[in-house]
Amino acid sequence: MINSLINASAILDLGMGWNDILLKMALPIILTVAVATFVGLERQNVGKSAGLSSHVLVALGSVGIAIMQRLMYEAQIESGNFTNPEGQRIIAQVVTGIGFIGAGAIMKKSSIGIQGITTAATVWVTAMVGLILGSGYIILGSMIGFVMVTLILFRDFKRGFNPLKSAKSQGKHHDNE
């Protein structure tokens, strides 16, 4: 029994103190999820194709990949074995992949025109906020997230719409974006 507890603690040892875990993992995840939750709720409440779960899942995947890449990089530097930089190309693949997800949100309807551009943009920027925060640039990622949330708030309040309540409950309808 004691041996299994010792082995379990060894598995959970990330080689970091609590301060590092909080700054390198918890804080980026919390900030990313906060931004993605707000943006996703707003998109969901105006009836767009990508809502809360889509934005949060994209953001979680992005911040997770960025944190993993950062930890891999730091481990290679610490070991003195920085011979394989291929692991540092992961983020570039996320940027491309999120572009495809965003393209899925864009549709052309002959009677209305093109719809979903704003939703595609919010998915992409939410993912980029996750990548930036997960890479350790807390101030930059927070600033971009703040600007994104502020832009959405001002746009919706200007329209007389509360972004955290559904359009139906407010008797409002958003124009095509």
Coordinates of N, CA and C in Angstrom, one line a residue, residues 6-134:
I6 N 3.7 5.9 -2.8 CA 5.0 6.5 -3.2 C 5.0 6.6 -4.7
N7 N 4.6 5.5 -5.4 CA 4.7 5.6 -6.9 C 3.7 6.6 -7.5
A8 N 2.5 6.7 -6.8 CA 1.5 7.7 -7.3 C 2.0 9.1 -7.1
S9 N 2.7 9.4 -6.1 CA 3.3 10.7 -5.9 C 4.4 11.0 -6.9
A10 N 5.1 10.0 -7.3 CA 6.2 10.1 -8.3 C 5.5 10.4 -9.7
I11 N 4.4 9.8 -9.9 CA 3.7 10.0 -11.2 C 3.2 11.4 -11.3
L12 N 2.7 11.9 -10.2 CA 2.1 13.3 -10.1 C 3.2 14.4 -10.0
D13 N 4.4 14.0 -9.8 CA 5.5 15.0 -9.7 C 5.9 15.5 -11.1
L14 N 5.6 16.8 -11.3 CA 5.9 17.4 -12.6 C 7.2 18.0 -12.6
G15 N 8.0 17.9 -11.6 CA 9.3 18.5 -11.5 C 9.2 20.0 -11.3
M16 N 8.1 20.5 -10.8 CA 7.9 21.9 -10.6 C 7.3 22.1 -9.2
G17 N 7.6 23.3 -8.7 CA 7.0 23.7 -7.5 C 5.5 24.2 -7.7
W18 N 4.8 24.5 -6.7 CA 3.4 24.9 -6.8 C 3.4 26.3 -7.5
N19 N 4.3 27.1 -7.3 CA 4.4 28.4 -7.9 C 4.4 28.3 -9.5
D20 N 5.3 27.4 -9.9 CA 5.5 27.1 -11.3 C 4.2 26.5 -11.9
I21 N 3.6 25.6 -11.2 CA 2.4 25.0 -11.7 C 1.3 26.0 -11.8
L22 N 1.1 26.9 -10.9 CA 0.1 27.9 -10.9 C 0.4 28.9 -12.1
L23 N 1.6 29.4 -12.2 CA 2.0 30.3 -13.2 C 2.0 29.8 -14.7
K24 N 2.5 28.5 -14.8 CA 2.7 28.0 -16.1 C 1.5 27.2 -16.6
M25 N 0.7 26.7 -15.7 CA -0.5 25.9 -16.1 C -1.8 26.5 -15.7
A26 N -2.0 26.6 -14.4 CA -3.4 27.0 -13.9 C -3.8 28.4 -14.4
L27 N -2.9 29.4 -14.2 CA -3.3 30.8 -14.6 C -3.6 30.9 -16.1
P28 N -2.8 30.3 -17.0 CA -3.2 30.4 -18.4 C -4.5 29.7 -18.7
I29 N -4.7 28.6 -18.1 CA -6.0 27.8 -18.4 C -7.2 28.6 -17.9
I30 N -7.1 29.1 -16.7 CA -8.2 29.9 -16.1 C -8.5 31.1 -16.9
L31 N -7.5 31.9 -17.3 CA -7.7 33.1 -18.1 C -8.3 32.8 -19.5
T32 N -7.8 31.7 -20.1 CA -8.3 31.3 -21.4 C -9.7 30.9 -21.3
V33 N -10.1 30.1 -20.3 CA -11.4 29.6 -20.2 C -12.4 30.8 -19.9
A34 N -11.9 31.8 -19.1 CA -12.7 33.0 -18.8 C -13.1 33.7 -20.1
V35 N -12.1 34.0 -20.9 CA -12.3 34.7 -22.2 C -13.2 33.9 -23.1
A36 N -12.9 32.6 -23.3 CA -13.7 31.7 -24.2 C -15.1 31.6 -23.7
T37 N -15.3 31.5 -22.4 CA -16.7 31.4 -21.9 C -17.5 32.6 -22.2
F38 N -17.0 33.8 -22.0 CA -17.7 35.0 -22.3 C -18.0 35.1 -23.8
V39 N -17.0 34.9 -24.6 CA -17.2 34.9 -26.1 C -18.2 33.9 -26.6
G40 N -18.0 32.7 -26.1 CA -18.9 31.5 -26.5 C -20.3 31.8 -26.1
L41 N -20.5 32.3 -24.8 CA -21.9 32.6 -24.4 C -22.5 33.6 -25.3
E42 N -21.8 34.7 -25.6 CA -22.3 35.7 -26.5 C -22.7 35.1 -27.9
R43 N -21.8 34.3 -28.5 CA -22.1 33.7 -29.8 C -23.3 32.8 -29.7
Q44 N -23.4 32.0 -28.6 CA -24.5 31.1 -28.4 C -25.8 31.8 -28.2
N45 N -25.8 32.9 -27.5 CA -27.0 33.7 -27.2 C -27.5 34.4 -28.4
V46 N -26.7 34.7 -29.4 CA -27.2 35.3 -30.6 C -27.5 34.3 -31.7
G47 N -27.4 33.0 -31.3 CA -27.8 31.9 -32.2 C -26.8 31.5 -33.2
K48 N -25.6 31.7 -33.0 CA -24.6 31.4 -34.0 C -24.1 29.9 -33.9
S49 N -23.5 29.4 -34.9 CA -23.2 28.0 -35.0 C -22.2 27.5 -34.0
A50 N -21.2 28.3 -33.6 CA -20.2 28.0 -32.6 C -20.5 28.8 -31.4
G51 N -20.9 28.1 -30.3 CA -21.3 28.7 -29.1 C -20.3 28.4 -27.9
L52 N -20.9 28.3 -26.7 CA -20.1 28.1 -25.5 C -19.1 26.9 -25.6
S53 N -19.7 25.8 -25.9 CA -18.8 24.6 -25.8 C -17.8 24.6 -26.9
S54 N -18.1 25.1 -28.1 CA -17.1 25.1 -29.2 C -16.0 26.1 -28.8
H55 N -16.3 27.2 -28.3 CA -15.2 28.2 -28.0 C -14.4 27.7 -26.8
V56 N -15.0 27.1 -25.8 CA -14.2 26.7 -24.6 C -13.4 25.5 -25.0
L57 N -13.9 24.5 -25.8 CA -13.1 23.4 -26.3 C -11.9 23.8 -27.1
V58 N -12.1 24.7 -28.1 CA -11.0 25.2 -28.9 C -10.0 25.9 -28.0
A59 N -10.4 26.7 -27.1 CA -9.5 27.4 -26.2 C -8.7 26.5 -25.3
L60 N -9.4 25.5 -24.8 CA -8.7 24.5 -23.9 C -7.7 23.7 -24.7
G61 N -8.0 23.3 -25.9 CA -7.1 22.6 -26.7 C -5.9 23.5 -27.1
S62 N -6.1 24.7 -27.4 CA -5.0 25.6 -27.7 C -4.1 25.9 -26.6
V63 N -4.7 26.2 -25.4 CA -3.9 26.5 -24.2 C -3.1 25.2 -23.8
G64 N -3.7 24.1 -23.9 CA -3.1 22.8 -23.5 C -1.9 22.5 -24.4
I65 N -2.0 22.7 -25.7 CA -0.9 22.5 -26.7 C 0.2 23.5 -26.4
A66 N -0.1 24.7 -26.1 CA 0.9 25.7 -25.9 C 1.7 25.4 -24.6
I67 N 0.9 25.0 -23.6 CA 1.6 24.7 -22.3 C 2.5 23.5 -22.5
M68 N 2.0 22.5 -23.2 CA 2.8 21.3 -23.4 C 4.1 21.6 -24.2
Q69 N 3.9 22.4 -25.2 CA 5.1 22.8 -26.0 C 6.1 23.6 -25.2
R70 N 5.6 24.5 -24.4 CA 6.5 25.3 -23.5 C 7.2 24.4 -22.5
L71 N 6.6 23.4 -21.9 CA 7.2 22.5 -21.0 C 8.2 21.6 -21.7
M72 N 7.9 21.2 -22.9 CA 8.8 20.4 -23.7 C 10.1 21.2 -24.0
Y73 N 9.9 22.4 -24.4 CA 11.1 23.3 -24.7 C 11.9 23.5 -23.5
E74 N 11.3 23.8 -22.3 CA 12.1 24.0 -21.1 C 12.8 22.7 -20.7
A75 N 12.2 21.6 -20.9 CA 12.8 20.3 -20.5 C 14.0 20.0 -21.4
Q76 N 13.9 20.4 -22.7 CA 15.1 20.2 -23.6 C 16.2 21.1 -23.2
I77 N 15.9 22.3 -22.9 CA 16.9 23.3 -22.5 C 17.6 22.8 -21.2
E78 N 16.8 22.4 -20.2 CA 17.4 22.0 -19.0 C 18.3 20.7 -19.1
S79 N 17.9 19.8 -20.0 CA 18.7 18.6 -20.2 C 19.9 18.8 -21.1
G80 N 20.0 20.0 -21.7 CA 21.1 20.3 -22.6 C 21.0 19.5 -23.9
N81 N 19.9 18.9 -24.2 CA 19.7 18.1 -25.4 C 18.7 18.8 -26.3
F82 N 19.0 19.9 -26.8 CA 18.1 20.6 -27.7 C 18.6 20.3 -29.2
T83 N 18.4 19.1 -29.6 CA 18.8 18.7 -30.9 C 17.6 18.5 -31.8
N84 N 16.4 18.4 -31.3 CA 15.2 18.2 -32.1 C 14.2 19.3 -31.9
P85 N 14.2 20.3 -32.8 CA 13.3 21.4 -32.7 C 11.9 21.2 -33.2
E86 N 11.7 19.9 -33.7 CA 10.4 19.6 -34.3 C 9.2 19.9 -33.4
G87 N 9.4 19.6 -32.1 CA 8.3 19.8 -31.1 C 7.9 21.3 -31.0
Q88 N 8.7 22.2 -31.5 CA 8.3 23.6 -31.4 C 7.5 24.0 -32.6
R89 N 7.1 23.1 -33.4 CA 6.3 23.5 -34.6 C 4.8 23.1 -34.3
I90 N 4.5 22.7 -33.2 CA 3.1 22.3 -32.9 C 2.2 23.4 -33.0
I91 N 2.5 24.6 -32.5 CA 1.6 25.7 -32.5 C 1.3 26.1 -33.9
A92 N 2.2 26.0 -34.8 CA 1.8 26.4 -36.2 C 0.7 25.5 -36.8
Q93 N 0.7 24.3 -36.3 CA -0.4 23.4 -36.8 C -1.7 23.7 -36.2
V94 N -1.7 24.2 -35.0 CA -2.9 24.6 -34.3 C -3.5 25.8 -35.0
V95 N -2.7 26.8 -35.4 CA -3.2 28.0 -36.1 C -3.9 27.5 -37.4
T96 N -3.3 26.6 -38.2 CA -3.9 26.1 -39.4 C -5.2 25.4 -39.1
G97 N -5.1 24.5 -38.2 CA -6.3 23.7 -37.8 C -7.5 24.5 -37.4
I98 N -7.3 25.5 -36.6 CA -8.4 26.4 -36.2 C -8.9 27.2 -37.4
G99 N -8.1 27.5 -38.3 CA -8.6 28.1 -39.6 C -9.6 27.3 -40.3
F100 N -9.4 26.0 -40.3 CA -10.4 25.0 -40.9 C -11.7 25.0 -40.1
I101 N -11.5 25.0 -38.8 CA -12.8 25.0 -37.9 C -13.5 26.3 -38.2
G102 N -12.9 27.4 -38.2 CA -13.5 28.7 -38.5 C -14.2 28.7 -39.9
A103 N -13.5 28.1 -40.9 CA -14.1 28.0 -42.2 C -15.4 27.3 -42.2
G104 N -15.5 26.3 -41.3 CA -16.8 25.5 -41.2 C -17.9 26.3 -40.7
A105 N -17.6 27.4 -40.0 CA -18.7 28.3 -39.4 C -19.2 29.3 -40.5
I106 N -18.5 29.4 -41.6 CA -18.9 30.4 -42.6 C -19.7 29.7 -43.7
M107 N -20.9 30.3 -43.9 CA -21.7 29.7 -45.0 C -22.2 30.9 -45.9
K108 N -22.5 30.5 -47.1 CA -23.0 31.4 -48.1 C -24.4 31.0 -48.4
K109 N -25.3 32.0 -48.1 CA -26.8 31.7 -48.4 C -27.1 32.8 -49.4
S110 N -27.7 32.3 -50.5 CA -28.0 33.2 -51.6 C -28.9 34.4 -51.3
S111 N -29.9 34.1 -50.4 CA -30.8 35.2 -50.1 C -30.2 36.2 -49.1
I112 N -29.3 35.7 -48.3 CA -28.8 36.6 -47.2 C -27.4 37.1 -47.5
G113 N -26.6 36.3 -48.1 CA -25.2 36.6 -48.3 C -24.3 35.6 -47.5
I114 N -23.2 36.1 -47.1 CA -22.2 35.3 -46.4 C -22.5 35.5 -44.9
Q115 N -22.6 34.4 -44.1 CA -22.8 34.4 -42.7 C -21.7 33.7 -42.0
G116 N -21.4 34.1 -40.8 CA -20.5 33.3 -39.9 C -19.1 33.9 -39.8
I117 N -18.8 35.0 -40.5 CA -17.5 35.5 -40.5 C -17.1 36.0 -39.1
T118 N -18.0 36.6 -38.3 CA -17.6 37.0 -37.0 C -17.4 35.8 -36.1
T119 N -18.3 34.8 -36.2 CA -18.1 33.6 -35.4 C -16.8 32.9 -35.7
A120 N -16.4 32.8 -37.0 CA -15.1 32.2 -37.4 C -14.0 33.0 -36.8
A121 N -14.1 34.4 -36.8 CA -13.1 35.2 -36.2 C -13.0 35.0 -34.7
T122 N -14.1 34.9 -34.0 CA -14.0 34.7 -32.6 C -13.4 33.4 -32.2
V123 N -13.7 32.4 -33.0 CA -13.1 31.0 -32.7 C -11.6 31.2 -32.9
W124 N -11.2 31.8 -34.0 CA -9.7 31.9 -34.3 C -9.0 32.7 -33.2
V125 N -9.6 33.9 -32.8 CA -8.9 34.8 -31.8 C -8.9 34.1 -30.5
T126 N -10.0 33.4 -30.1 CA -10.1 32.7 -28.8 C -8.9 31.6 -28.8
A127 N -8.7 30.9 -29.9 CA -7.6 30.0 -29.9 C -6.3 30.7 -29.8
M128 N -6.1 31.8 -30.4 CA -4.9 32.5 -30.4 C -4.6 33.0 -28.9
V129 N -5.7 33.5 -28.2 CA -5.5 33.9 -26.8 C -5.0 32.7 -26.0
G130 N -5.6 31.5 -26.3 CA -5.1 30.3 -25.6 C -3.7 30.0 -25.9
L131 N -3.2 30.1 -27.1 CA -1.8 29.9 -27.5 C -0.9 30.9 -26.8
I132 N -1.3 32.1 -26.8 CA -0.4 33.2 -26.3 C -0.3 33.0 -24.8
L133 N -1.5 32.8 -24.1 CA -1.4 32.6 -22.6 C -0.6 31.3 -22.3
G134 N -0.9 30.2 -23.0 CA -0.2 29.0 -22.7 C 1.3 29.0 -23.0

